[in-house]
Amino acid sequence: MAHPVTPVSPPLKDELDIVIPTIRNLDFLEMWRPFFQHYHLIIVQDGDPTKTIRVPDGFDYELFNRNDVNRVLGPKASCISFKDSACRCFGFLVSKKKYIFTIDDDCFVAKDPSGKEINALAQHIQNLLTPSTPFFFNTLYDPYREGADFVRGYPFSMREGAPTAISHGLWLNIPDYDAPTQLVKPLERNSRYVDAVMTIPKGTLFPMCGMNLGFNRELIGPAMYFGLMGDGQPIGRYDDMWAGWCAKVICDHLNLGVKTGLPYIWHSKASNPFVNLKKEYKGIYWQEEIIPFFQSIVLPKECTTVQNCYIELSKKVKEKLGSIDPYFQKLGDAMVTWIEAWEELNPPAQAAQSTGVKKEEPSTKAK
Amino acid sequence: MAHPVTPVSPPLKDELDIVIPTIRNLDFLEMWRPFFQHYHLIIVQDGDPTKTIRVPDGFDYELFNRNDVNRVLGPKASCISFKDSACRCFGFLVSKKKYIFTIDDDCFVAKDPSGKEINALAQHIQNLLTPSTPFFFNTLYDPYREGADFVRGYPFSMREGAPTAISHGLWLNIPDYDAPTQLVKPLERNSRYVDAVMTIPKGTLFPMCGMNLGFNRELIGPAMYFGLMGDGQPIGRYDDMWAGWCAKVICDHLNLGVKTGLPYIWHSKASNPFVNLKKEYKGIYWQEEIIPFFQSIVLPKECTTVQNCYIELSKKVKEKLGSIDPYFQKLGDAMVTWIEAWEELNPPAQAAQSTGVKKEEPSTKAK
């Protein structure tokens, strides 16, 4: 093993789960071992449940396949996508931790410009534990970072910031492009290391990528639903986008912060642009109506919880997007099912209860 | 001379003026010579008009002191600050060029992480000549930059972006802190080179610093008024902030873009925090009302020019901020005077006219 085991307890060890949709790459966990091995992993297998995912020794993990999803959720399992990495949100549902870090299995450890391996998880934790600044733009980026502060002209009353709900990390090497851009620029690689974390201002939407993402489950968990994608659905690759639009609108309503920037991971493999085009093409034109829809949403001030906001959003989705395609009626219903599942598995006194799926010890398979 | 003269015509040579408030530092122009010497300089002297500013040979420049301001503007000269770098906006008024770059005389050439001297002006030009993306956030920053693009999920209809009105550059070494932060962190230096240019989203205000700033004078010039500061005024060091708030609100209304980030300059000298505190202290608490005021402004859709917008804004300033202090009544009036002066010196067919202050050849003093 190339890296020594950290002797001290890593940050938030007992308060964070790492959620990974299907590990197809055997090197993935080995590469992340020095950073992940003290944390609990939740692996959500997206395809054929009879296939076995091999997890190297020494990891504390649970693995859920489709049979587990059906068993845990019963009829509500319909809201969890099948044969698509969107199924990862099942991991958010069954986690009992305060924080989630989710990462794709083609994302490896990146290096900073000095050649040092980047501990992406540690940076996400730092992002999540320090406030955001959604109400006014700080030109020197994250003012809570070592060596930085609020610049002249930043209102003092706004310097407390807002609690950070989401930490969106970026990717070196293969950029997260849509299929048309992949086709046009097959050789483009992201080699620019931008040494910044910034808050996406209140009122501004962004394209949230699920590849390298941290969030505070207590603050925003119920909005991190990755929608209906993959098997039997008319679109794919909009799972994380959907979650990002919904979550950002709700963060803005509840005065929570969303950060983007550091940490980088090394995105190793471009997915097939032809396959992606097939998955994306409806999303690409539907999105032209979806974005103005999300930009115009005003949630009623009576909505003071993420769950309330999300149910309200589901109604608006059916009402305003239902005319685009029957898919949005189905999606609106699935959003409600998701919240019902969330409330069932995460009742108010959740900490003291067991859902029957939580296990204390590492094993090779959940059930 | 350390640098060879550039053999080719530099970009926008005949379309850009460099505006500098008072040069007290003899090294300043020498250091910038390789980058500035082909451009026309407008120097606006902020203090005693009997003092002489020595400009090294080989620069094409005009120098305006207070007597010149009074002569050119007559009674309207009251809108131009005296004994304060806010007087720089007089240079914006008398320029006849499409683009302005303004810089302070304690800002030197910075180096990028590879040790190469940064041509700040060239980067501002690049920022101003490429669109902004104020309507949706691009997580890989400026999508028009080499090696970057719009990421997955960015609506295609928004990829045309918006014309860029303002390019706000940053500072290595001495950060632009207010007096309280200077006092608390006297030794803090900015050594973080963030290799990014980004658009400040529509609807988000920012603290605009006048130290290292480019703008498109045709698009936003009349909003770049630096207010009433310095001699005889109750505040200082809010000149650029004021211009930034007004300009951003108007850019948002007119769908124009504002970028921040690269280029960096090397800010050599921290100003005296005790003097700054005296200048700033009223601004620091007034600002707590000013920011919500600017955040709540909705300009009528009939306002389709910067001038219209600015006059409308002046009315709102008097109406909504007048109760804070009589200063804002005076400022509101000065805003109107500024627009009158702008229209006088920049009539619609401006290109063909002379204001009587423009000179073709370098000299040591305007008049």
mmCIF file with all atom_site columns, C-alpha atoms in Angstrom, chain B residues 1 15 28 40 44 52 85 117 181 205 212 221 229 232 234 248 250 261 272 300 325 354 362:
data_model
loop_
_atom_site.group_PDB
_atom_site.id
_atom_site.type_symbol
_atom_site.label_atom_id
_atom_site.label_alt_id
_atom_site.label_comp_id
_atom_site.label_asym_id
_atom_site.label_entity_id
_atom_site.label_seq_id
_atom_site.pdbx_PDB_ins_code
_atom_site.Cartn_x
_atom_site.Cartn_y
_atom_site.Cartn_z
_atom_site.occupancy
_atom_site.B_iso_or_equiv
_atom_site.pdbx_formal_charge
_atom_site.auth_seq_id
_atom_site.auth_comp_id
_atom_site.auth_asym_id
_atom_site.auth_atom_id
_atom_site.pdbx_PDB_model_num
ATOM 1  C CA . MET B 1 1   ? 14.748  49.714 -21.037 1.00 0.00 ? 1   MET B CA 1
ATOM 2  C CA . GLU B 1 15  ? -10.137 52.515 -29.232 1.00 0.00 ? 15  GLU B CA 1
ATOM 3  C CA . PHE B 1 28  ? 4.782   53.561 -12.071 1.00 0.00 ? 28  PHE B CA 1
ATOM 4  C CA . HIS B 1 40  ? -3.275  57.261 -24.942 1.00 0.00 ? 40  HIS B CA 1
ATOM 5  C CA . VAL B 1 44  ? -6.566  63.337 -13.748 1.00 0.00 ? 44  VAL B CA 1
ATOM 6  C CA . THR B 1 52  ? 3.448   69.385 -11.439 1.00 0.00 ? 52  THR B CA 1
ATOM 7  C CA . SER B 1 85  ? -9.044  59.572 -6.687  1.00 0.00 ? 85  SER B CA 1
ATOM 8  C CA . GLU B 1 117 ? 4.878   39.358 -16.294 1.00 0.00 ? 117 GLU B CA 1
ATOM 9  C CA . THR B 1 181 ? -9.862  44.468 8.299   1.00 0.00 ? 181 THR B CA 1
ATOM 10 C CA . LEU B 1 205 ? -24.098 42.901 -6.349  1.00 0.00 ? 205 LEU B CA 1
ATOM 11 C CA . ASN B 1 212 ? -7.554  47.712 -11.865 1.00 0.00 ? 212 ASN B CA 1
ATOM 12 C CA . GLY B 1 221 ? -19.767 54.750 -19.416 1.00 0.00 ? 221 GLY B CA 1
ATOM 13 C CA . MET B 1 229 ? -15.790 61.906 -2.159  1.00 0.00 ? 229 MET B CA 1
ATOM 14 C CA . GLY B 1 232 ? -15.800 68.668 1.613   1.00 0.00 ? 232 GLY B CA 1
ATOM 15 C CA . PRO B 1 234 ? -18.460 63.161 4.608   1.00 0.00 ? 234 PRO B CA 1
ATOM 16 C CA . LYS B 1 248 ? -24.247 46.520 -11.781 1.00 0.00 ? 248 LYS B CA 1
ATOM 17 C CA . ILE B 1 250 ? -27.970 48.998 -14.690 1.00 0.00 ? 250 ILE B CA 1
ATOM 18 C CA . GLY B 1 261 ? -11.003 37.680 -11.789 1.00 0.00 ? 261 GLY B CA 1
ATOM 19 C CA . ASN B 1 272 ? -2.972  54.064 6.089   1.00 0.00 ? 272 ASN B CA 1
ATOM 20 C CA . PRO B 1 300 ? -38.801 50.651 -15.292 1.00 0.00 ? 300 PRO B CA 1
ATOM 21 C CA . ASP B 1 325 ? -28.098 61.853 5.515   1.00 0.00 ? 325 ASP B CA 1
ATOM 22 C CA . SER B 1 354 ? -14.360 67.929 -30.434 1.00 0.00 ? 354 SER B CA 1
ATOM 23 C CA . PRO B 1 362 ? 1.778   64.145 -26.135 1.00 0.00 ? 362 PRO B CA 1
#
